[in-house]
Short mmCIF file of C-alpha atoms and ligand atoms in Angstrom, two decimals:
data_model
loop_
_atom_site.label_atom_id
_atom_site.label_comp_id
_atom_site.label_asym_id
_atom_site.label_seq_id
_atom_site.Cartn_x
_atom_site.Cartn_y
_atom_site.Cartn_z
CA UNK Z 17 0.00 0.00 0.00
CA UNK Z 18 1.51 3.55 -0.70
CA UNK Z 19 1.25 6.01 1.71
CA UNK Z 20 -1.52 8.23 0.36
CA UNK Z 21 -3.93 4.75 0.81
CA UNK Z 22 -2.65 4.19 4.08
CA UNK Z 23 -3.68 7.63 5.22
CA UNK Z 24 -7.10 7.37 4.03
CA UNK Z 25 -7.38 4.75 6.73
CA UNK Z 26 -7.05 7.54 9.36
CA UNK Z 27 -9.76 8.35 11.31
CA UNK Z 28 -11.32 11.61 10.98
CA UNK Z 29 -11.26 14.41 13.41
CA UNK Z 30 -15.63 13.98 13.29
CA UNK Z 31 -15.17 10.08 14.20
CA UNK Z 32 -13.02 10.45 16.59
CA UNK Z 33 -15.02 13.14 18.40
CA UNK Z 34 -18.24 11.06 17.98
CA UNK Z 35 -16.58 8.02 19.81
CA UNK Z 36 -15.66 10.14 23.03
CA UNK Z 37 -17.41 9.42 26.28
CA UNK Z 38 -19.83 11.15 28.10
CA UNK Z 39 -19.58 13.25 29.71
CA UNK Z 40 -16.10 14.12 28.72
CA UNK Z 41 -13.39 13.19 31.65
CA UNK Z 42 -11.23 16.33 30.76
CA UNK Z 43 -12.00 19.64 29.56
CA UNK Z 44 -12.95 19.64 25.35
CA UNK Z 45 -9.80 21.86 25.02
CA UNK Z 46 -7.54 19.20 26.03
CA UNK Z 47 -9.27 16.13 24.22
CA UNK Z 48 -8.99 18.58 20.57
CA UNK Z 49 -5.57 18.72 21.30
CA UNK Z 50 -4.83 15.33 22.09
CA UNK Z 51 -6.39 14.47 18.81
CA UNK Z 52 -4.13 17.08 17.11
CA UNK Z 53 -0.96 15.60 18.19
CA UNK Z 54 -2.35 11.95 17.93
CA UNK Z 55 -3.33 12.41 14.35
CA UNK Z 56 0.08 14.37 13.66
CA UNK Z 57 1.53 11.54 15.24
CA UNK Z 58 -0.38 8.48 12.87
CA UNK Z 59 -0.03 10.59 9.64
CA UNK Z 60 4.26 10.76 10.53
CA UNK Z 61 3.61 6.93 10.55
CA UNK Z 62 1.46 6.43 7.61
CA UNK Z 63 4.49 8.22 5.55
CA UNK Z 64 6.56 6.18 7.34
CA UNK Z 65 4.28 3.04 5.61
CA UNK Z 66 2.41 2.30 9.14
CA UNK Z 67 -1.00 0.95 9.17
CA UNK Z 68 -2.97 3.19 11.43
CA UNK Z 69 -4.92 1.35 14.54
CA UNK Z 70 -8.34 0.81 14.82
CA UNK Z 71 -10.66 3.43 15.70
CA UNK Z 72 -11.22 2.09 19.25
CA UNK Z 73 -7.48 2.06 20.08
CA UNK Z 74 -7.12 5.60 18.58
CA UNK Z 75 -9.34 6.98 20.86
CA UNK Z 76 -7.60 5.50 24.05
CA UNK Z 77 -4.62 7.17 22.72
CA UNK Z 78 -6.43 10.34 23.01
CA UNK Z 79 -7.84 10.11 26.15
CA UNK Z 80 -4.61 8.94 27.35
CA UNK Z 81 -2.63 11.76 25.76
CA UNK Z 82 -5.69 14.41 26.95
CA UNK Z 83 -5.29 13.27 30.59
CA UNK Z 84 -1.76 14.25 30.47
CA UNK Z 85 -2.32 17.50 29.37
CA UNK Z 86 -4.77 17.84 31.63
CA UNK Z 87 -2.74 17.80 35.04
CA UNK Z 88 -1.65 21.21 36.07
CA UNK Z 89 2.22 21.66 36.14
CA UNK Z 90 2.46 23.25 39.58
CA UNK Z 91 1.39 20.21 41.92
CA UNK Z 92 2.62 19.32 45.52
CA UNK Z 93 5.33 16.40 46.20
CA UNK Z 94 6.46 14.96 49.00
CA UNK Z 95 9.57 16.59 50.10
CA UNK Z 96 11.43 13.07 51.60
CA UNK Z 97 15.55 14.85 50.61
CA UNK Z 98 15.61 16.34 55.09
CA UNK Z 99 15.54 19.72 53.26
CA UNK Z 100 13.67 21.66 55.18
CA UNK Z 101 13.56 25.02 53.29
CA UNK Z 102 13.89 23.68 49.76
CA UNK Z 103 14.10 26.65 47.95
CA UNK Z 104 13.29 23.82 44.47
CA UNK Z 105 10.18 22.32 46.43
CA UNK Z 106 8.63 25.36 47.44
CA UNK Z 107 10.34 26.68 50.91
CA UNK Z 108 8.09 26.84 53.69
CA UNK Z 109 4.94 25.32 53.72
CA UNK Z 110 1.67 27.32 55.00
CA UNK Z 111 -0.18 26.32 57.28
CA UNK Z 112 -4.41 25.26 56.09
CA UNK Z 113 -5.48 28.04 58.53
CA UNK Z 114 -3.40 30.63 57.23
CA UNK Z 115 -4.40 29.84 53.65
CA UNK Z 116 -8.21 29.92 54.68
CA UNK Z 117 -7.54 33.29 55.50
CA UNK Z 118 -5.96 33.68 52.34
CA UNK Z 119 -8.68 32.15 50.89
CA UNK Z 120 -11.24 34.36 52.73
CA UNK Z 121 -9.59 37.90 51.52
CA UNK Z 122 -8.83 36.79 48.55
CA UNK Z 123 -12.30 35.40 47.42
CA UNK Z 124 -13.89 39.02 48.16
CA UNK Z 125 -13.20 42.78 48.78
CA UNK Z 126 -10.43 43.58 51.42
CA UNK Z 127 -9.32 46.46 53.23
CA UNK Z 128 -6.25 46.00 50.84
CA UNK Z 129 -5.77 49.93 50.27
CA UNK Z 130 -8.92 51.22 52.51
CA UNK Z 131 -9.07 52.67 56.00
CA UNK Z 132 -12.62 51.75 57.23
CA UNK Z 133 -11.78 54.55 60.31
CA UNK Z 134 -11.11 57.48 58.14
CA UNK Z 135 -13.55 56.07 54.77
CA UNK Z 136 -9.93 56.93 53.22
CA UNK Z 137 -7.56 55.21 51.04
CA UNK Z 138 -5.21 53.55 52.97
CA UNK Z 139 -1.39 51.67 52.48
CA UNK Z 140 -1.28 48.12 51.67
CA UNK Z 141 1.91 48.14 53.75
CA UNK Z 142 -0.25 48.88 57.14
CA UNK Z 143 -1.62 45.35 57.76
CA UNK Z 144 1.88 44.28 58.64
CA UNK Z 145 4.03 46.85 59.20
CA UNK Z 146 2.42 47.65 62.92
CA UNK Z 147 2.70 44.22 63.74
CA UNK Z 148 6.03 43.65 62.05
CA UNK Z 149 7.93 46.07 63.94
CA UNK Z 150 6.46 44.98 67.28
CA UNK Z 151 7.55 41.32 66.46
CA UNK Z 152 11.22 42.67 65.77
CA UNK Z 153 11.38 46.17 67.98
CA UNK Z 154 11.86 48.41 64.92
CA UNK Z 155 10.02 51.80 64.11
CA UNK Z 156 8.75 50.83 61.19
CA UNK Z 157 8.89 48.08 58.70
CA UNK Z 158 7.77 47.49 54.92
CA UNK Z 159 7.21 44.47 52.94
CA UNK Z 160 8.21 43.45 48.98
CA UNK Z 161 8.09 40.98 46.78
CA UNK Z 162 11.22 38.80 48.09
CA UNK Z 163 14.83 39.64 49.74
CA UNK Z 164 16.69 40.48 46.64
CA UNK Z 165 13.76 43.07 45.54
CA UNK Z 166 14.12 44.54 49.00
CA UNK Z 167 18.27 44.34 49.05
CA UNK Z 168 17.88 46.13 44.97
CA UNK Z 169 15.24 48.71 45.91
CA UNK Z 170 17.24 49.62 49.29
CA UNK Z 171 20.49 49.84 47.78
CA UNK Z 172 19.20 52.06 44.79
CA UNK Z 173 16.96 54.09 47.41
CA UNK Z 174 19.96 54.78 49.75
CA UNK Z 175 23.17 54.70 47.45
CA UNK Z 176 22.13 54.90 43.78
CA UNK Z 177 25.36 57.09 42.16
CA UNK Z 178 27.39 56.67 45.27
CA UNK Z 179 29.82 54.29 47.08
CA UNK Z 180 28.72 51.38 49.23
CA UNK Z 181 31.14 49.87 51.10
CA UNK Z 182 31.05 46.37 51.75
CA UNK Z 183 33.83 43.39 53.18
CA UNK Z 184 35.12 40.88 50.66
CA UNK Z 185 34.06 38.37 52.91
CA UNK Z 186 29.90 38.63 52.24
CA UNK Z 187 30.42 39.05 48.26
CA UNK Z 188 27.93 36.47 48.28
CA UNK Z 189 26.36 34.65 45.65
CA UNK Z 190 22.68 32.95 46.35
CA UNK Z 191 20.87 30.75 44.23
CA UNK Z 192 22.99 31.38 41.12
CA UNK Z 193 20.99 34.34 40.10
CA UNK Z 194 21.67 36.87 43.05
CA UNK Z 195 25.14 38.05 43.73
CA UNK Z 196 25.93 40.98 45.71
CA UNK Z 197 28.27 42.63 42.73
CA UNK Z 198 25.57 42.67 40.15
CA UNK Z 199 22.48 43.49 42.22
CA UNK Z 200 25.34 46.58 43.42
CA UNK Z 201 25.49 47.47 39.63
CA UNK Z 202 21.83 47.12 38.95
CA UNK Z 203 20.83 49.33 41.73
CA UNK Z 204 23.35 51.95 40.21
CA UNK Z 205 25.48 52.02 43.23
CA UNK Z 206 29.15 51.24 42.88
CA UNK Z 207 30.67 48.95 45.30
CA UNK Z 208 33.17 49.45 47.58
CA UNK Z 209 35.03 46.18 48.20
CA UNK Z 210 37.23 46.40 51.61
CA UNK Z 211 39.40 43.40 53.53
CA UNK Z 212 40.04 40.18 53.12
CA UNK Z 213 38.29 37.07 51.76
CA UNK Z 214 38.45 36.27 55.46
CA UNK Z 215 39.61 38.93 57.33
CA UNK Z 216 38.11 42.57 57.02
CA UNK Z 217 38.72 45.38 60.19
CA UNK Z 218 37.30 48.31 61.03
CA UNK Z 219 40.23 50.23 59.64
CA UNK Z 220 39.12 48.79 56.11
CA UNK Z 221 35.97 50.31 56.15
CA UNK Z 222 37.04 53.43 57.90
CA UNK Z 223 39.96 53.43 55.11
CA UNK Z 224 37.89 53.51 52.26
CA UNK Z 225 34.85 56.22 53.80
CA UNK Z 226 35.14 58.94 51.39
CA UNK Z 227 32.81 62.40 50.37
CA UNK Z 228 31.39 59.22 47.95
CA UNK Z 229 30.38 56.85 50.30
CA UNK Z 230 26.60 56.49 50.80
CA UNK Z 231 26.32 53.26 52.64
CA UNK Z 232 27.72 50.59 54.78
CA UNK Z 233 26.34 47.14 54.01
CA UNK Z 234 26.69 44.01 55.90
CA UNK Z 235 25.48 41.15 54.47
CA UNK Z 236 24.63 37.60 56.39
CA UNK Z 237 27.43 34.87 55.03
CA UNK Z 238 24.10 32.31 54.58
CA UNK Z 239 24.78 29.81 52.73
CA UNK Z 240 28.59 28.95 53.05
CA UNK Z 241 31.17 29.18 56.54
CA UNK Z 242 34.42 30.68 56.43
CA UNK Z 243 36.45 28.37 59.20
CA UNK Z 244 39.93 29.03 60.33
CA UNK Z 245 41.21 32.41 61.03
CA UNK Z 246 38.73 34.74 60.36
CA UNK Z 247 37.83 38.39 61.11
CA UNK Z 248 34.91 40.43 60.53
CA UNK Z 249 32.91 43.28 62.13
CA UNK Z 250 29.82 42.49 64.62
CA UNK Z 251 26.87 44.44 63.28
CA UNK Z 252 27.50 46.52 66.76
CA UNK Z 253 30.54 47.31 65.34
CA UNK Z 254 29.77 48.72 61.90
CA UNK Z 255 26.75 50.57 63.64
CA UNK Z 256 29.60 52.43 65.88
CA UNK Z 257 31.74 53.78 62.38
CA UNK Z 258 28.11 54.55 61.03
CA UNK Z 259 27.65 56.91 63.70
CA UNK Z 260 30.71 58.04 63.65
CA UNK Z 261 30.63 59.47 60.29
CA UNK Z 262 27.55 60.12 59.57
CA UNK Z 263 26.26 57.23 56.87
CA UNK Z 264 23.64 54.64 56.80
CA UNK Z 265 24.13 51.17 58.01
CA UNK Z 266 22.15 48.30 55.97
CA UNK Z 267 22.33 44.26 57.11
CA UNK Z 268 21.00 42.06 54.45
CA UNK Z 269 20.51 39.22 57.04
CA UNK Z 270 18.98 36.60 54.69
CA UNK Z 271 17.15 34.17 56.76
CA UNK Z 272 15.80 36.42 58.87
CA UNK Z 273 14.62 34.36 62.43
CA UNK Z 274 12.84 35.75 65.45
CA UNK Z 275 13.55 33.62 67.98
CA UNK Z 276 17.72 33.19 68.36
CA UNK Z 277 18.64 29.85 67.06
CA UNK Z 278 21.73 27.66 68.10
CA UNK Z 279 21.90 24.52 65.92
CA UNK Z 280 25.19 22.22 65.88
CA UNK Z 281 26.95 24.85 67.83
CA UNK Z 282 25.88 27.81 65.30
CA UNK Z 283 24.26 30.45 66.39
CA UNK Z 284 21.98 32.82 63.91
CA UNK Z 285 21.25 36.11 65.56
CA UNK Z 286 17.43 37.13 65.78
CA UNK Z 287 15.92 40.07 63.60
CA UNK Z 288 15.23 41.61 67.21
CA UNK Z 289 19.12 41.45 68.03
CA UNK Z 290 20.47 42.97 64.80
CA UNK Z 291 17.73 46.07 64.98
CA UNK Z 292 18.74 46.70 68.33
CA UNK Z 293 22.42 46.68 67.35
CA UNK Z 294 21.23 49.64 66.13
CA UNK Z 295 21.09 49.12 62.20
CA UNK Z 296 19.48 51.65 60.35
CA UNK Z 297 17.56 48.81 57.77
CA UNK Z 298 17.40 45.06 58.16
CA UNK Z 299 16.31 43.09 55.07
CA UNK Z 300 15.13 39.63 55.32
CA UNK Z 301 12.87 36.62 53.75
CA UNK Z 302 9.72 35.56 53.97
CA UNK Z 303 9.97 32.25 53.60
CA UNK Z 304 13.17 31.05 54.74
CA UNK Z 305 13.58 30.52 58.78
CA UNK Z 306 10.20 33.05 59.00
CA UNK Z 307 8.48 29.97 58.25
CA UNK Z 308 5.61 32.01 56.05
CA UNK Z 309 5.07 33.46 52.37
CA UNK Z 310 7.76 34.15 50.16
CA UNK Z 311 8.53 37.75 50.17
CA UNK Z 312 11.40 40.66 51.31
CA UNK Z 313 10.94 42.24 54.46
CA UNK Z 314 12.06 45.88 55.26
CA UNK Z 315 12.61 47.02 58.97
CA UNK Z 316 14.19 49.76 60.54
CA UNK Z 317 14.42 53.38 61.27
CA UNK Z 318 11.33 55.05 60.40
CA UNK Z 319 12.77 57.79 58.16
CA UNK Z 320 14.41 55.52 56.09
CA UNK Z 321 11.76 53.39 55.47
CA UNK Z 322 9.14 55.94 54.62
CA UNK Z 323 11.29 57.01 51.97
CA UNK Z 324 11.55 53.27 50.58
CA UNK Z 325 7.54 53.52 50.55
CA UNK Z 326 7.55 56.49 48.17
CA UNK Z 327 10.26 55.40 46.04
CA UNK Z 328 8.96 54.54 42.47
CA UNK Z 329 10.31 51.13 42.31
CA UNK Z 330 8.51 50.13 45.45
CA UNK Z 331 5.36 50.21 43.25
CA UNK Z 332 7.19 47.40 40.94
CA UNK Z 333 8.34 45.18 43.67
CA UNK Z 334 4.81 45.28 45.76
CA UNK Z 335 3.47 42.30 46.95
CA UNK Z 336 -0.16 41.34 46.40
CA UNK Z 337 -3.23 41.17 48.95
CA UNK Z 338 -2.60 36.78 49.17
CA UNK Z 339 1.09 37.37 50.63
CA UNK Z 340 -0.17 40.29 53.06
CA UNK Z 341 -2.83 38.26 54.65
CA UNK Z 342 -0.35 35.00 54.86
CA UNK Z 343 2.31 37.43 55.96
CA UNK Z 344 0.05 39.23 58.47
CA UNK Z 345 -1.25 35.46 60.34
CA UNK Z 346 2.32 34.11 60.13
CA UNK Z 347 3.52 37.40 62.11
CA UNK Z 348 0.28 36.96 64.32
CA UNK Z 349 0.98 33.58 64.88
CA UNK Z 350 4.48 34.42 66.44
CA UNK Z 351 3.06 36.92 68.76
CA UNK Z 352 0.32 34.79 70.26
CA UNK Z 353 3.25 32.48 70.75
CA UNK Z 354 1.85 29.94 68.15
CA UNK Z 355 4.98 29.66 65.77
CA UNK Z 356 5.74 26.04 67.15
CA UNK Z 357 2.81 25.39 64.93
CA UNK Z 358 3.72 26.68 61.59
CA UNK Z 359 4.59 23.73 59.00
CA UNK Z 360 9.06 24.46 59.22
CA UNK Z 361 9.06 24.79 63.13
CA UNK Z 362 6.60 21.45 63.86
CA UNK Z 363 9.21 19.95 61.59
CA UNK Z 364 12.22 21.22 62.79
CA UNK Z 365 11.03 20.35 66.55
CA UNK Z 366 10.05 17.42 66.11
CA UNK Z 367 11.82 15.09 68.48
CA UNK Z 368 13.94 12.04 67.32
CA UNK Z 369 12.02 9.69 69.13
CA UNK Z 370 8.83 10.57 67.01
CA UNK Z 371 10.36 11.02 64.13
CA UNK Z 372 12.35 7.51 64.51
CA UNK Z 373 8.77 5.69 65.57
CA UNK Z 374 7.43 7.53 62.28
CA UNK Z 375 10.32 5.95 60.35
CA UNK Z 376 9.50 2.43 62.12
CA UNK Z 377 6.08 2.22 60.99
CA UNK Z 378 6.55 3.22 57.70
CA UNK Z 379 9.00 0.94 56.90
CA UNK Z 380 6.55 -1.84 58.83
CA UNK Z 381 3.87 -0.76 56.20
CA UNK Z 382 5.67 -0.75 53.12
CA UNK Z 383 7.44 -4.14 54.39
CA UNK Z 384 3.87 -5.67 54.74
CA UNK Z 385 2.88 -4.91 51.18
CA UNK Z 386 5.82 -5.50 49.12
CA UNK Z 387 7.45 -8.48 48.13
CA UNK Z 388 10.26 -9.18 46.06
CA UNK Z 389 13.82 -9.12 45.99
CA UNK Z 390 13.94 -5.98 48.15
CA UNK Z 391 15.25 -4.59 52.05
CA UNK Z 392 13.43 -2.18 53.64
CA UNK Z 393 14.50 -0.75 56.62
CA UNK Z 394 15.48 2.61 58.99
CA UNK Z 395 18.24 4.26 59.57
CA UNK Z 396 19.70 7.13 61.24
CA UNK Z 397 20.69 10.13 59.10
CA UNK Z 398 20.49 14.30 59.32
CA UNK Z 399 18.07 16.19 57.60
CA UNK Z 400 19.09 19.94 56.93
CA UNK Z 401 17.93 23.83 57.06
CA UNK Z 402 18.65 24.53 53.69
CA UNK Z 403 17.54 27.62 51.70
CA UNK Z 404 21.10 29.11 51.80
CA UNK Z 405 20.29 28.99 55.68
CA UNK Z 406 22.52 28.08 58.32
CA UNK Z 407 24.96 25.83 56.17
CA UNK Z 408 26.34 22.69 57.14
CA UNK Z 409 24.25 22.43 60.61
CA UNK Z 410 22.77 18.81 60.61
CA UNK Z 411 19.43 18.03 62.31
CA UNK Z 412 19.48 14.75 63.63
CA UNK Z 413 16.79 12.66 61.94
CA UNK Z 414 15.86 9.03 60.41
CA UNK Z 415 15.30 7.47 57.64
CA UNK Z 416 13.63 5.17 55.58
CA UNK Z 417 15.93 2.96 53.47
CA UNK Z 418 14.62 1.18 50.71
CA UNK Z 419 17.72 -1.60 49.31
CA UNK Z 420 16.40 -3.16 45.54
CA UNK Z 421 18.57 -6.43 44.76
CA UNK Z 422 20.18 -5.10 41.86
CA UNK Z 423 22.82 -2.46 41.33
CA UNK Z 424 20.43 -0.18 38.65
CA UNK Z 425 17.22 -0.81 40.99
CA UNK Z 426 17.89 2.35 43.29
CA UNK Z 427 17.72 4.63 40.34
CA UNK Z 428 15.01 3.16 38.72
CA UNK Z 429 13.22 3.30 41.87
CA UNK Z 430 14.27 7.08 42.54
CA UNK Z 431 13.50 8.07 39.25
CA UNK Z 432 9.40 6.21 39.24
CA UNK Z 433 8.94 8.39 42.57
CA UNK Z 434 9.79 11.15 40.65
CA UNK Z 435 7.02 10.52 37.98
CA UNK Z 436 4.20 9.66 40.63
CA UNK Z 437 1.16 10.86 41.54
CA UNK Z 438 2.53 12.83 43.80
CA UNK Z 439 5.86 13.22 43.05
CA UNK Z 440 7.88 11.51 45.30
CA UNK Z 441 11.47 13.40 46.10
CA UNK Z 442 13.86 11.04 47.12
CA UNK Z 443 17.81 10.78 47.14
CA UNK Z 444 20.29 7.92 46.68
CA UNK Z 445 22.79 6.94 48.91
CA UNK Z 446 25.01 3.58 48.81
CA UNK Z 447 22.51 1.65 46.25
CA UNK Z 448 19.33 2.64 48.30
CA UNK Z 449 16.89 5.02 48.26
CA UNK Z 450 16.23 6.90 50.99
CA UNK Z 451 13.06 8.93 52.55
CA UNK Z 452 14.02 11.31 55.38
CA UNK Z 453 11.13 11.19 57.75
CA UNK Z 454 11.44 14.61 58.97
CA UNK Z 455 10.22 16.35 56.05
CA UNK Z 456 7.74 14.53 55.27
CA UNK Z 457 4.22 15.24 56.92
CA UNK Z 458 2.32 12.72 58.72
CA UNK Z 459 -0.51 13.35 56.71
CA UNK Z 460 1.11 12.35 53.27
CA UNK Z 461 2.65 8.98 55.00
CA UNK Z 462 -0.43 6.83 53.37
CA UNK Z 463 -0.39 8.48 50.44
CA UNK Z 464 3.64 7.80 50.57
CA UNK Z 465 3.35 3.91 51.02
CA UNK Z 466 0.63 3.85 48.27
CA UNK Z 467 2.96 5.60 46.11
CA UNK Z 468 6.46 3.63 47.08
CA UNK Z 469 4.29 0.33 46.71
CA UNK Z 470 3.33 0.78 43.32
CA UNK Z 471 6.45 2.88 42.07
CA UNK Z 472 8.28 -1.23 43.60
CA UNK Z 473 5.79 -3.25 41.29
CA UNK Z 474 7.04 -0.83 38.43
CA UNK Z 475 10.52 -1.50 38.89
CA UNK Z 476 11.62 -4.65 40.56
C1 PLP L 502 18.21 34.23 50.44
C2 PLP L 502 18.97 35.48 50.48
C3 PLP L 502 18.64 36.53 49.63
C4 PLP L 502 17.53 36.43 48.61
O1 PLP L 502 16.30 36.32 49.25
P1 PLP L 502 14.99 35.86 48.41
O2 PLP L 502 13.89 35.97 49.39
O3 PLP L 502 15.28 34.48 47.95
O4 PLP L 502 14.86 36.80 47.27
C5 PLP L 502 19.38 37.70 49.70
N1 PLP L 502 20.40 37.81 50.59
C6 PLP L 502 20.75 36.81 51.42
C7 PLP L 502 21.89 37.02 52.36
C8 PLP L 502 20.04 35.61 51.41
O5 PLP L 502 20.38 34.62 52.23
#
């Protein structure tokens, strides 16, 4: 048969339609472009000499290919890597009340820019910005889309066309796509590198002060240590030259936590501590150690940070009326001394005792439904901060080990939990895969077996 014949035994786009169920199981949008691609697909093999399938099989193919494109592409997984703040898996999780509130504002009218007192317009920035700076002990605070929109606005509010003079130590680079250099040259200020890679005094900075000079910056080293000797000013420190000369003293302190946190012998300083160092601005996450909704936080002196509110890129970098209200219950939460229950803290205080009986059951479950040539057991391991956050600190924590027979069965295995429904994010270590327990929520641990069970049958 030539290929022009064989084509002619193509279904057409009518038949196809006609043979669909009812009612549809995915949207018509999706099922017309399943058949697209599925006859694109048959005619390519027709050319090719193919003999196209039966009508019937067609149309599983396009239901099959239509419930693909279905699924949405943002979906939860279950976080099993320890990562706590996986900056690739979403940060920090919300809590469900928080996002009813969410829900709540966001489903209706809000106060979002109106002051019911005065019948007035009022600032988006109000809702947190009282309770912000009473969490912290600053005049005034401000919020923006993330930390590196609050670190580019500040710098360009405070320094643009002049010097700001920072060590060589906290040159930092986070995430690949934020670097203290080029978010310097962006914001139009120049930077002013002083010291060492790991040792920078005060003479450096008072060295290189100059009619120029329009800021000192300190930035928080977060995501790598410097060990050995090392040098660098205390925040108290650079607030003393500041003083002393008249200029502006930022912190870019990253994380950002409220309560002070000693992990593994490292402490990070609270918000609280740094603003009453004395620092004119602090700049911090969201949704790192906060625990709530991505975005930058701006607190400080209130003079500076009214003049971050009127400057024009503050409208570009605003966050929206969702963030606020998360941001505004996650700050609530902390003062009504409920922060032990927001997602990252349950998880991070979780003892090792539960988290080892968690580990224990699991692995009972999963042992009860799977057989083949396959080990399943628990082991100790250390799950981590992450999110450029307190670097190398390990969190003691357990496992879930999961040993396949065969050399190529752990990343088979790895690489099916990947592709399930949920995701599944595992890692490999020594020829098993393994599920840290203390990132994953009780509430997904059924869901988890189901998913482990049949991702096994797949593979082994
Ligand atoms: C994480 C981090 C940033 C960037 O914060 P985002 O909220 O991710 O934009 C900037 N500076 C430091 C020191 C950080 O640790």
């Amino acid at each position: 048969m030539q290929g022009p014949d064989i084509r002619r035994k193509i279904p057409a786009v009518q038949k196809i339609w006609q043979s669909m169920p009812s009612p549809l199981p995915v949207a018509g949008y999706w099922i017309q472009r399943a058949i697209d691609r599925t006859l694109l697909d048959l005619r390519d093999q027709a050319g090719r000499g193919e003999t196209p399938p039966p009508l019937a099989a067609v149309v599983e193919q396009v239901l099959a290919e239509a419930r693909k494109l279905a699924l949405p592409s943002l979906v939860p997984v279950i976080n099993a890597t320890g990562v706590m703040i996986h900056t690739n898996l979403g940060r920090s999780p919300l809590p469900a009340e928080i996002m009813e509130a969410v829900s709540r504002v966001s489903t209706q009218y809000s106060t979002l820019e109106y002051d019911v007192e005065s019948g007035h317009r009022g600032s988006r920035h109000d809702h947190v910005a009282r309770v912000l700076a009473e969490l912290v002990g600053a005049e005034a605070a401000m919020v923006v889309n993330n930390n590196a929109a609050a670190v580019l606005m500040a710098l360009s509010a405070l320094a643009r066309g002049r010097e700001v003079i920072v060590s060589r130590g906290e040159l930092v680079e986070i995430g690949g796509s934020f670097r203290i250099p080029e978010v310097m040259a962006l914001s139009g200020a120049v930077l002013r590198e002083v010291g060492a890679t790991n040792k920078t005094h005060a003479r450096d900075y008072t060295g290189a002060i100059n009619l120029e000079t329009g800021l000192l910056l300190k930035v928080h080293q977060s995501n790598f240590r410097v060990v050995g000797f090392t040098e660098g000013l205390s925040t108290a420190e650079l607030v003393k030259i500041g003083r002393e000369t008249g200029l502006p003293v930022m912190e870019d302190l990253g994380s950002g936590v409220i309560d002070p946190l000693r992990l593994d012998g490292v402490v990070e300083p609270s918000v609280r501590e740094v603003v009453q160092a004395g620092v004119d601005i602090v700049t911090f996450s969201g949704d790192k150690l906060l625990g709530g909704p991505q975005a930058g936080i701006i607190v400080g002196k209130a003079p500076i940070i009214d003049r971050l509110k009127k400057y024009p890129m503050a409208r570009a970098v605003r966050v929206d009326k969702m963030t606020l209200t998360a941001l505004e219950w996650t700050i609530r939460w902390y003062l009504e001394g409920r922060s032990q229950e927001l997602p990252l803290w349950k998880m991070m205080s979780e003892t090792l005792d539960s988290v080892q009986e968690r580990a224990a059951a699991l692995a009972a479950r999963v042992r009860g439904r799977v057989l083949g040539p396959v080990a399943v057991d628990t082991a100790s391991g250390f799950a981590q901060i992450g999110g450029g956050s307190m670097p190398g600190t390990q969190i003691p924590s357990c496992v879930l080990r999961i040993t396949p027979d065969d050399a190529r069965g752990a990343q088979r295995l790895e690489q099916r939990l990947r592709l399930g429904n949920p995701p599944v994010i595992a890692r490999i270590s020594h020829g098993s895969v393994i599920f840290d327990l203390r990132t994953i929520f009780p509430s997904q641990e059924s869901l988890l077996i189901d998913t482990i069970v049949m991702a096994l049958q797949e593979t082994l």
